[in-house]
C-alpha cells in the first residue's frame, strides 16, 4: 500500500535536514522503535507493535539508499521480520524537505508491505494509524529541535556530588555507559482511536454472527435429516 503524509517544523530547511538524519536523536519520537546501531547509512533495530492483547516485535535493518543534501531528498528502505512468527514488514520511505515561510515542509511517501497479524486491519486502518503517528512524530520533532543544550560556563566549578554517589575510578576518564530503556510497543488500536476500534469490533461481531448463523443452519440441517430418517422407519 502507498501512503502520503506531510508536516511542517518551524526551523530552516538545513536544520531540519540534519535533525532528521540524527537517527539516535529522533528515534524516540517513533513509538515502539528502538535503535541498536547506526553507522551513518544503515540502521539496525526493532519495532514493537501491539494488536489488542498480542505484541509483535519486528527486528531488521533500514538503509539510506539516497541522501541528496542539495535537493534535501532522502530514500530509506527498511525491512524486518517477526521475532516469533512468520510476519514481515517492508517499506520504502521517500522524504523531501522544502522551505516554507521560514520553516520546513516535510513530504513523506511510503510504499508499505505488511504480512502477519497487523495486516488484518487493511489499508484504511493502517492509513489512519499512519496519520496519527506522523502527527505525534512532528510534535515530538518540533520539541527536540527547540531544545538548546546548556553551554558550560568558563571557570565554573563542577556541581557537588549527591549524597551516596560513587565517584568514577581515577584515571578512567569515562563515565558509565547510559542504560538503554526498552521502547513501549506501538498500540495500533489505541493509536487509531475509538472510531477505528469500533469499526474493528463491528467487523469481528459481524464475522461472529455469520459463524453462528452457519452453525445454526448446520444444526437445523442435521435435525431435519434426523426427523426424515425417523419418518422413513415408521
Coordinates of N, CA and C in Angstrom, one line a residue:
X1 N 0.8 -1.2 0.0 CA 0.0 0.0 0.0 C 0.9 1.2 0.0
X2 N 0.3 2.3 -0.6 CA 1.1 3.6 -0.7 C 0.4 4.6 0.2
X3 N 1.2 5.3 1.0 CA 0.7 6.3 1.9 C 1.5 7.6 1.7
X4 N 0.8 8.7 2.0 CA 1.4 10.0 1.8 C 1.1 10.9 3.0
X5 N 2.1 11.5 3.6 CA 1.9 12.4 4.7 C 2.8 13.6 4.6
X6 N 2.3 14.7 5.2 CA 3.0 16.0 5.2 C 3.0 16.6 6.6
X7 N 4.1 17.2 7.0 CA 4.0 18.0 8.2 C 5.1 19.1 8.1
X8 N 5.0 20.1 9.0 CA 6.0 21.2 9.0 C 6.6 21.3 10.3
X9 N 7.8 21.9 10.3 CA 8.6 22.2 11.6 C 9.1 23.6 11.4
X10 N 9.1 24.4 12.5 CA 9.4 25.8 12.5 C 10.9 26.0 12.6
X11 N 11.7 25.4 11.7 CA 13.2 25.6 11.7 C 13.6 25.7 10.2
X12 N 14.7 26.3 9.9 CA 15.2 26.3 8.5 C 15.4 24.9 7.9
X13 N 15.3 24.8 6.6 CA 15.4 23.5 6.0 C 16.7 22.8 6.2
X14 N 17.8 23.5 6.3 CA 19.1 22.8 6.6 C 19.1 22.2 8.0
X15 N 18.5 23.0 9.0 CA 18.5 22.4 10.3 C 17.6 21.2 10.4
X16 N 16.5 21.2 9.7 CA 15.5 20.1 9.7 C 16.2 18.9 9.0
X17 N 17.0 19.1 8.0 CA 17.6 18.1 7.3 C 18.6 17.3 8.2
X18 N 19.5 18.1 8.9 CA 20.4 17.4 9.7 C 19.8 16.8 10.9
X19 N 18.6 17.3 11.4 CA 17.9 16.7 12.5 C 17.3 15.4 12.2
X20 N 16.8 15.3 11.0 CA 16.2 14.0 10.5 C 17.2 12.9 10.3
X21 N 18.4 13.3 10.0 CA 19.5 12.4 9.8 C 20.2 12.0 11.1
X22 N 19.8 12.6 12.2 CA 20.3 12.3 13.5 C 19.4 11.2 14.1
X23 N 19.6 10.0 13.6 CA 18.6 8.9 13.9 C 18.5 8.6 15.4
X24 N 19.6 8.6 16.1 CA 19.5 8.2 17.5 C 18.8 9.3 18.3
X25 N 18.7 10.5 17.8 CA 18.0 11.6 18.5 C 16.5 11.6 18.2
X26 N 16.2 11.3 16.9 CA 14.7 11.3 16.6 C 14.0 10.0 16.7
X27 N 14.8 8.9 16.9 CA 14.1 7.6 17.0 C 13.1 7.5 18.2
X28 N 13.4 8.1 19.4 CA 12.4 8.1 20.4 C 11.1 8.7 20.1
X29 N 11.0 9.5 19.0 CA 9.8 10.1 18.5 C 8.9 9.1 17.8
X30 N 9.4 8.0 17.5 CA 8.7 7.0 16.8 C 8.2 5.9 17.8
X31 N 7.0 5.8 18.2 CA 6.5 4.8 19.2 C 6.9 3.4 18.8
X32 N 7.4 2.7 19.7 CA 7.8 1.3 19.5 C 9.1 1.0 18.9
X33 N 9.8 2.1 18.4 CA 11.1 1.9 17.7 C 12.3 2.0 18.7
X34 N 13.3 1.1 18.5 CA 14.5 1.1 19.3 C 15.7 0.9 18.3
X35 N 16.6 1.8 18.4 CA 17.8 1.8 17.6 C 19.0 1.1 18.3
X36 N 19.5 0.0 17.7 CA 20.6 -0.7 18.3 C 22.0 -0.2 17.8
X37 N 22.0 0.2 16.5 CA 23.3 0.7 16.0 C 23.0 1.5 14.7
X38 N 23.9 2.4 14.4 CA 23.7 3.3 13.2 C 25.1 3.8 12.8
X39 N 25.5 3.5 11.6 CA 26.8 3.9 11.1 C 26.8 5.0 10.1
X40 N 25.7 5.7 10.0 CA 25.6 6.8 9.1 C 24.8 6.5 7.8
X41 N 24.7 5.2 7.6 CA 23.9 4.7 6.4 C 22.9 3.6 6.7
X42 N 23.3 2.7 7.6 CA 22.5 1.5 7.9 C 22.1 1.6 9.4
X43 N 20.8 1.4 9.6 CA 20.2 1.4 11.0 C 19.8 -0.1 11.3
X44 N 20.3 -0.6 12.5 CA 19.8 -1.8 13.0 C 19.0 -1.6 14.2
X45 N 17.8 -2.2 14.2 CA 16.9 -2.0 15.4 C 15.7 -2.9 15.4
X46 N 14.7 -2.4 16.1 CA 13.5 -3.2 16.2 C 12.3 -2.3 16.4
X47 N 11.1 -2.8 16.1 CA 9.8 -2.1 16.3 C 8.8 -3.1 16.9
X48 N 8.2 -2.6 18.0 CA 7.2 -3.4 18.7 C 5.8 -2.8 18.3
X49 N 4.9 -3.8 17.9 CA 3.6 -3.4 17.6 C 2.6 -4.2 18.4
X50 N 1.6 -3.5 19.0 CA 0.6 -4.2 19.8 C -0.7 -4.2 19.1
X51 N -1.3 -5.4 18.9 CA -2.6 -5.6 18.3 C -3.5 -6.3 19.3
X52 N -4.3 -5.4 20.0 CA -5.1 -6.0 21.0 C -4.2 -6.5 22.1
X53 N -4.4 -7.8 22.5 CA -3.6 -8.4 23.6 C -2.3 -9.0 23.1
X54 N -2.1 -8.9 21.8 CA -0.9 -9.5 21.2 C 0.2 -8.5 20.9
X55 N 1.4 -8.7 21.3 CA 2.5 -7.8 20.9 C 3.5 -8.5 20.0
X56 N 3.7 -7.8 18.8 CA 4.6 -8.4 17.8 C 5.8 -7.5 17.7
X57 N 7.0 -8.2 17.7 CA 8.3 -7.5 17.5 C 8.9 -7.8 16.2
X58 N 9.2 -6.7 15.4 CA 9.9 -6.8 14.2 C 11.3 -6.4 14.4
X59 N 12.3 -7.2 13.9 CA 13.7 -6.9 14.0 C 14.2 -6.9 12.6
X60 N 15.0 -5.8 12.3 CA 15.5 -5.7 10.9 C 16.5 -4.5 10.8
X61 N 16.6 -4.1 9.5 CA 17.5 -3.0 9.2 C 16.8 -2.0 8.3
X62 N 17.4 -0.8 8.3 CA 16.9 0.3 7.4 C 18.2 0.9 6.8
X63 N 18.2 1.0 5.5 CA 19.3 1.6 4.8 C 19.0 2.8 4.0
X64 N 19.8 3.9 4.2 CA 19.6 5.1 3.4 C 20.2 4.8 2.0
X65 N 19.3 4.7 1.0 CA 19.8 4.4 -0.4 C 20.1 5.8 -1.1
X66 N 19.5 6.8 -0.5 CA 19.8 8.1 -1.1 C 19.8 9.2 0.0
X67 N 20.8 10.1 0.0 CA 20.9 11.2 0.8 C 21.4 12.4 0.0
X68 N 20.5 13.1 -0.6 CA 20.8 14.2 -1.5 C 20.6 15.5 -0.7
X69 N 21.7 16.0 -0.1 CA 21.6 17.2 0.7 C 21.3 18.4 -0.1
X70 N 21.7 18.5 -1.3 CA 21.4 19.7 -2.2 C 19.9 19.8 -2.5
X71 N 19.3 18.6 -2.8 CA 17.9 18.6 -3.1 C 17.0 18.4 -1.8
X72 N 17.7 18.1 -0.7 CA 17.0 17.8 0.6 C 16.0 16.6 0.3
X73 N 16.6 15.6 -0.2 CA 15.7 14.4 -0.5 C 16.5 13.1 0.0
X74 N 15.7 12.3 0.7 CA 16.3 11.0 1.2 C 15.4 9.9 0.9
X75 N 16.0 8.7 0.7 CA 15.2 7.5 0.4 C 15.7 6.4 1.4
X76 N 14.8 5.9 2.2 CA 15.1 4.9 3.2 C 14.4 3.6 2.9
X77 N 15.1 2.5 2.8 CA 14.5 1.2 2.6 C 14.6 0.4 3.9
X78 N 13.5 0.0 4.5 CA 13.5 -0.8 5.7 C 12.8 -2.1 5.5
X79 N 13.3 -3.1 6.2 CA 12.7 -4.5 6.2 C 12.9 -5.1 7.5
X80 N 11.9 -5.9 7.9 CA 12.0 -6.6 9.2 C 11.2 -7.8 9.2
X81 N 11.4 -8.7 10.2 CA 10.7 -9.9 10.3 C 10.3 -10.1 11.8
X82 N 9.1 -10.8 12.0 CA 8.7 -11.0 13.4 C 9.7 -11.9 14.0
X83 N 10.0 -11.6 15.3 CA 11.0 -12.5 16.1 C 10.3 -13.8 16.5
X84 N 9.0 -13.8 16.6 CA 8.3 -15.0 17.0 C 7.1 -15.3 16.0
X85 N 7.4 -15.4 14.8 CA 6.3 -15.6 13.8 C 6.9 -15.5 12.4
X86 N 5.9 -15.6 11.4 CA 6.3 -15.6 10.0 C 6.0 -14.2 9.3
X87 N 5.5 -13.3 10.1 CA 5.1 -12.0 9.5 C 6.3 -11.2 9.1
X88 N 6.2 -10.4 8.1 CA 7.2 -9.5 7.6 C 6.7 -8.1 7.4
X89 N 7.6 -7.1 7.3 CA 7.3 -5.8 7.0 C 8.4 -5.2 6.1
X90 N 8.0 -4.4 5.1 CA 9.0 -3.8 4.2 C 8.4 -2.4 3.8
X91 N 9.3 -1.4 3.8 CA 8.8 -0.1 3.5 C 9.9 0.7 2.8
X92 N 9.5 1.4 1.7 CA 10.4 2.3 1.1 C 9.9 3.7 1.3
X93 N 10.7 4.5 2.1 CA 10.2 5.8 2.5 C 11.0 6.9 1.8
X94 N 10.3 7.8 1.1 CA 11.0 8.9 0.4 C 10.5 10.2 1.1
X95 N 11.5 10.9 1.6 CA 11.2 12.2 2.3 C 11.8 13.3 1.5
X96 N 11.1 14.4 1.3 CA 11.5 15.6 0.6 C 11.2 16.8 1.5
X97 N 12.3 17.6 1.7 CA 12.1 18.8 2.5 C 12.2 20.1 1.7
X98 N 11.3 21.0 1.9 CA 11.2 22.3 1.2 C 11.0 23.4 2.1
X99 N 11.6 24.6 1.8 CA 11.5 25.7 2.7 C 10.1 26.3 2.5
X100 N 9.5 26.7 3.6 CA 8.1 27.3 3.6 C 7.9 28.3 4.7
X101 N 7.8 29.6 4.3 CA 7.6 30.6 5.3 C 8.6 30.6 6.5
X102 N 9.8 30.4 6.2 CA 10.8 30.4 7.2 C 11.0 29.1 7.9
X103 N 10.0 28.2 7.7 CA 10.1 26.8 8.3 C 10.4 25.8 7.2
X104 N 10.1 24.6 7.5 CA 10.4 23.5 6.6 C 9.1 22.6 6.5
X105 N 8.7 22.3 5.2 CA 7.6 21.4 5.0 C 8.3 20.1 4.6
X106 N 7.8 19.0 5.3 CA 8.4 17.7 5.0 C 7.3 16.8 4.4
X107 N 7.6 16.3 3.2 CA 6.7 15.4 2.5 C 7.2 14.0 2.5
X108 N 6.4 13.0 3.0 CA 6.8 11.6 3.1 C 5.9 10.7 2.3
X109 N 6.5 10.0 1.4 CA 5.8 8.9 0.6 C 6.3 7.6 1.1
X110 N 5.4 6.7 1.4 CA 5.7 5.4 1.9 C 5.1 4.3 1.1
X111 N 5.9 3.4 0.6 CA 5.4 2.2 0.0 C 5.5 1.0 1.0
X112 N 4.4 0.6 1.6 CA 4.5 -0.3 2.7 C 3.9 -1.7 2.3
X113 N 4.5 -2.8 2.7 CA 4.0 -4.1 2.6 C 4.1 -4.8 3.9
X114 N 3.0 -5.3 4.5 CA 3.0 -5.9 5.8 C 2.3 -7.3 5.7
X115 N 2.8 -8.3 6.2 CA 2.2 -9.6 6.3 C 2.1 -10.0 7.8
X116 N 1.2 -10.9 8.1 CA 1.1 -11.3 9.5 C -0.1 -10.6 10.2
X117 N -0.2 -10.6 11.5 CA -1.3 -10.2 12.2 C -1.7 -8.7 12.0
X118 N -0.7 -7.7 12.0 CA -1.1 -6.3 11.7 C -1.8 -6.1 10.4
X119 N -1.5 -7.0 9.4 CA -2.1 -6.8 8.1 C -3.6 -7.0 8.0
X120 N -4.2 -7.7 9.1 CA -5.6 -8.0 9.1 C -6.4 -6.7 9.1
X121 N -5.9 -5.6 9.5 CA -6.6 -4.3 9.6 C -6.9 -3.7 8.3
X122 N -6.0 -4.0 7.3 CA -6.2 -3.4 6.0 C -5.7 -2.0 5.8
X123 N -5.8 -1.5 4.6 CA -5.2 -0.2 4.3 C -5.9 1.0 5.1
X124 N -7.2 1.0 5.2 CA -7.9 2.1 5.9 C -7.4 2.3 7.3
X125 N -7.3 1.3 8.1 CA -6.9 1.4 9.5 C -5.4 1.8 9.5
X126 N -4.6 1.1 8.7 CA -3.2 1.5 8.8 C -2.9 2.9 8.3
X127 N -3.7 3.4 7.4 CA -3.5 4.8 6.9 C -3.9 5.7 8.1
X128 N -5.0 5.4 8.8 CA -5.3 6.3 10.0 C -4.3 6.2 11.1
X129 N -3.7 5.1 11.3 CA -2.6 4.9 12.3 C -1.4 5.8 11.8
X130 N -1.1 5.7 10.5 CA 0.0 6.5 10.0 C -0.2 8.0 10.1
X131 N -1.5 8.4 9.9 CA -1.7 9.9 10.1 C -1.5 10.3 11.5
X132 N -1.9 9.5 12.5 CA -1.7 9.9 13.9 C -0.3 9.8 14.3
X133 N 0.4 8.8 13.8 CA 1.8 8.7 14.1 C 2.7 9.8 13.6
X134 N 2.4 10.2 12.3 CA 3.1 11.3 11.8 C 2.8 12.6 12.6
X135 N 1.6 12.8 13.0 CA 1.3 14.0 13.8 C 2.1 14.0 15.1
X136 N 2.1 12.8 15.8 CA 2.9 12.7 17.0 C 4.4 12.9 16.8
X137 N 4.9 12.3 15.7 CA 6.3 12.5 15.3 C 6.7 13.9 15.1
X138 N 5.8 14.6 14.4 CA 6.1 16.0 14.1 C 6.1 16.9 15.3
X139 N 5.2 16.6 16.2 CA 5.2 17.4 17.5 C 6.4 17.1 18.3
X140 N 6.8 15.8 18.4 CA 8.0 15.4 19.1 C 9.2 16.0 18.5
X141 N 9.3 16.0 17.2 CA 10.5 16.5 16.5 C 10.6 18.0 16.7
X142 N 9.5 18.7 16.7 CA 9.5 20.2 17.0 C 10.0 20.5 18.4
X143 N 9.6 19.7 19.3 CA 10.1 19.9 20.7 C 11.6 19.6 20.8
X144 N 12.1 18.6 20.1 CA 13.5 18.3 20.2 C 14.3 19.4 19.4
X145 N 13.8 19.9 18.4 CA 14.5 20.9 17.6 C 14.6 22.2 18.5
X146 N 13.6 22.4 19.3 CA 13.6 23.6 20.2 C 14.5 23.5 21.3
X147 N 15.0 22.3 21.6 CA 15.9 22.1 22.8 C 17.2 22.7 22.4
X148 N 17.8 23.4 23.4 CA 19.1 24.0 23.3 C 20.0 23.5 24.4
X149 N 21.0 22.7 24.1 CA 21.9 22.2 25.2 C 22.6 23.4 25.9
X150 N 22.6 23.3 27.3 CA 23.2 24.4 28.0 C 24.7 24.4 27.8
X151 N 25.2 25.6 27.5 CA 26.7 25.7 27.3 C 27.4 25.8 28.6
X152 N 28.5 25.2 28.8 CA 29.2 25.2 30.1 C 29.8 26.6 30.3
X153 N 29.8 27.1 31.5 CA 30.3 28.4 31.8 C 31.8 28.3 32.1
X154 N 32.6 29.2 31.5 CA 34.0 29.1 31.7 C 34.4 29.4 33.2
X155 N 35.2 28.5 33.7 CA 35.7 28.7 35.1 C 34.7 28.2 36.1
X156 N 33.6 27.7 35.7 CA 32.6 27.3 36.7 C 33.1 26.0 37.4
X157 N 32.8 25.8 38.6 CA 33.2 24.6 39.3 C 32.2 23.5 39.0
X158 N 32.6 22.3 39.1 CA 31.8 21.2 38.9 C 30.7 21.1 40.0
X159 N 29.5 20.6 39.7 CA 28.4 20.6 40.7 C 28.8 19.6 41.8
X160 N 28.4 19.8 43.0 CA 28.7 18.8 44.1 C 28.0 17.5 43.9
X161 N 28.7 16.5 44.3 CA 28.2 15.1 44.1 C 27.0 14.9 45.1
X162 N 26.0 14.1 44.7 CA 24.9 13.8 45.5 C 25.3 12.9 46.6
X163 N 24.6 12.9 47.7 CA 24.9 12.0 48.8 C 24.8 10.6 48.4
X164 N 25.8 9.8 48.7 CA 25.7 8.4 48.4 C 26.2 8.0 47.0
X165 N 26.5 9.1 46.2 CA 27.0 8.8 44.9 C 28.5 8.4 44.9
X166 N 28.8 7.5 44.0 CA 30.2 6.9 43.9 C 30.9 7.6 42.8
X167 N 32.1 8.1 43.0 CA 32.8 8.8 42.0 C 33.5 7.7 41.1
X168 N 33.6 8.0 39.8 CA 34.3 7.1 38.9 C 35.7 6.9 39.2
X169 N 36.2 5.7 38.9 CA 37.6 5.4 39.2 C 38.6 6.4 38.6
X170 N 39.6 6.8 39.4 CA 40.6 7.8 38.9 C 41.4 7.2 37.8
X171 N 41.5 8.0 36.7 CA 42.3 7.5 35.6 C 41.5 7.0 34.5
X172 N 40.2 6.6 34.7 CA 39.4 6.1 33.6 C 39.0 7.1 32.6
X173 N 38.6 8.3 33.1 CA 38.3 9.4 32.2 C 37.0 9.2 31.5
X174 N 36.2 8.2 31.9 CA 34.9 8.0 31.2 C 33.9 7.6 32.2
X175 N 32.6 8.0 32.0 CA 31.5 7.7 32.9 C 30.9 6.4 32.4
X176 N 30.1 5.8 33.3 CA 29.4 4.5 32.9 C 28.5 4.7 31.8
X177 N 28.4 3.7 30.9 CA 27.5 3.9 29.7 C 26.1 4.0 30.1
X178 N 25.3 4.9 29.4 CA 23.9 5.1 29.7 C 23.1 3.8 29.6
X179 N 22.1 3.6 30.4 CA 21.2 2.4 30.3 C 20.2 2.7 29.2
X180 N 20.1 1.7 28.3 CA 19.1 1.9 27.2 C 17.7 1.4 27.7
X181 N 16.7 2.3 27.6 CA 15.4 2.0 28.1 C 14.7 1.2 27.0
X182 N 13.8 0.2 27.4 CA 13.1 -0.5 26.4 C 11.9 0.3 25.9
X183 N 11.7 0.3 24.6 CA 10.7 1.1 24.0 C 9.3 0.4 24.2
X184 N 8.3 1.3 24.5 CA 7.0 0.9 24.6 C 6.4 0.5 23.3
X185 N 5.6 -0.6 23.2 CA 5.1 -1.0 21.9 C 4.1 -0.1 21.3
X186 N 4.0 0.0 20.0 CA 3.0 0.8 19.3 C 1.7 0.1 19.4
X187 N 0.7 0.7 20.1 CA -0.6 0.1 20.2 C -1.5 0.6 19.0
X188 N -1.7 -0.4 18.1 CA -2.5 0.0 16.9 C -3.9 0.5 17.2
X189 N -4.6 -0.2 18.0 CA -6.0 0.2 18.3 C -6.0 1.5 19.1
X190 N -5.2 1.7 20.1 CA -5.2 2.9 20.8 C -4.7 4.1 19.9
X191 N -3.7 3.9 19.1 CA -3.3 4.9 18.2 C -4.3 5.3 17.2
X192 N -5.0 4.3 16.6 CA -6.0 4.5 15.6 C -7.2 5.3 16.2
X193 N -7.5 5.2 17.4 CA -8.6 5.9 18.1 C -9.8 5.1 18.1
X194 N -10.8 5.6 18.9 CA -12.1 4.9 19.1 C -12.9 4.6 17.9
X195 N -13.0 5.5 16.9 CA -13.8 5.2 15.7 C -13.3 3.9 15.0
X196 N -11.9 3.8 14.8 CA -11.4 2.7 14.2 C -11.6 1.4 15.0
X197 N -11.4 1.5 16.3 CA -11.6 0.4 17.2 C -13.0 -0.1 17.1
X198 N -14.0 0.8 17.0 CA -15.4 0.4 16.9 C -15.6 -0.3 15.5
X199 N -14.9 0.2 14.5 CA -15.1 -0.5 13.2 C -14.5 -1.9 13.2
X200 N -13.4 -2.1 13.9 CA -12.8 -3.4 14.0 C -13.7 -4.3 14.8
X201 N -14.2 -3.8 15.9 CA -15.2 -4.5 16.8 C -16.4 -4.9 16.0
X202 N -16.9 -4.0 15.2 CA -18.1 -4.3 14.4 C -17.8 -5.4 13.4
X203 N -16.6 -5.3 12.8 CA -16.3 -6.4 11.8 C -16.2 -7.7 12.5
X204 N -15.6 -7.8 13.7 CA -15.5 -9.0 14.4 C -16.8 -9.5 14.8
X205 N -17.7 -8.6 15.2 CA -19.1 -9.0 15.6 C -19.8 -9.6 14.4
X206 N -19.7 -9.0 13.2 CA -20.3 -9.4 12.0 C -19.8 -10.8 11.7
X207 N -18.5 -11.0 11.8 CA -17.9 -12.3 11.5 C -18.4 -13.4 12.4
X208 N -18.6 -13.0 13.7 CA -19.1 -13.9 14.7 C -20.5 -14.3 14.4
X209 N -21.3 -13.3 14.0 CA -22.7 -13.5 13.7 C -22.9 -14.5 12.5
X210 N -22.0 -14.3 11.5 CA -22.0 -15.2 10.3 C -21.7 -16.6 10.7
X211 N -20.7 -16.7 11.6 CA -20.3 -18.0 12.1 C -21.4 -18.7 12.8
X212 N -22.1 -18.0 13.7 CA -23.2 -18.5 14.5 C -24.3 -18.9 13.6
X213 N -24.6 -18.1 12.6 CA -25.7 -18.5 11.6 C -25.3 -19.7 10.9
X214 N -24.1 -19.9 10.5 CA -23.7 -21.1 9.8 C -23.8 -22.3 10.6
X215 N -23.4 -22.2 11.9 CA -23.6 -23.3 12.8 C -25.0 -23.6 13.0
X216 N -25.9 -22.6 13.1 CA -27.3 -22.8 13.3 C -27.9 -23.6 12.1
X217 N -27.5 -23.2 10.9 CA -28.0 -23.8 9.7 C -27.6 -25.3 9.7
X218 N -26.4 -25.5 10.1 CA -25.9 -26.9 10.1 C -26.7 -27.8 11.1
X219 N -27.0 -27.2 12.2 CA -27.7 -27.9 13.2 C -29.2 -28.2 12.8
X220 N -29.8 -27.2 12.1 CA -31.1 -27.4 11.6 C -31.1 -28.5 10.5
X221 N -30.1 -28.4 9.7 CA -30.0 -29.4 8.6 C -29.9 -30.8 9.2
X222 N -29.1 -31.0 10.3 CA -28.9 -32.3 10.9 C -30.2 -32.7 11.6
X223 N -31.0 -31.8 12.2 CA -32.2 -32.1 12.9 C -33.3 -32.6 11.8
X224 N -33.4 -31.9 10.7 CA -34.3 -32.2 9.7 C -34.0 -33.6 9.1
X225 N -32.7 -33.8 8.9 CA -32.3 -35.1 8.3 C -32.6 -36.2 9.3
X226 N -32.5 -36.0 10.6 CA -32.8 -37.0 11.6 C -34.2 -37.3 11.6
X227 N -35.1 -36.2 11.5 CA -36.5 -36.5 11.5 C -37.0 -37.2 10.3
X228 N -36.3 -36.9 9.2 CA -36.6 -37.6 8.0 C -36.4 -39.1 8.1
X229 N -35.2 -39.5 8.7 CA -34.9 -40.9 8.8 C -35.9 -41.6 9.8
X230 N -36.3 -40.9 10.8 CA -37.3 -41.5 11.8 C -38.6 -41.7 11.1
X231 N -39.1 -40.8 10.2 CA -40.3 -40.9 9.5 C -40.3 -42.1 8.5
X232 N -39.1 -42.3 7.9 CA -38.9 -43.4 6.9 C -39.0 -44.7 7.6
X233 N -38.5 -44.8 8.9 CA -38.6 -46.0 9.6 C -40.0 -46.4 9.9
X234 N -40.9 -45.4 10.3 CA -42.2 -45.7 10.6 C -43.0 -46.3 9.3

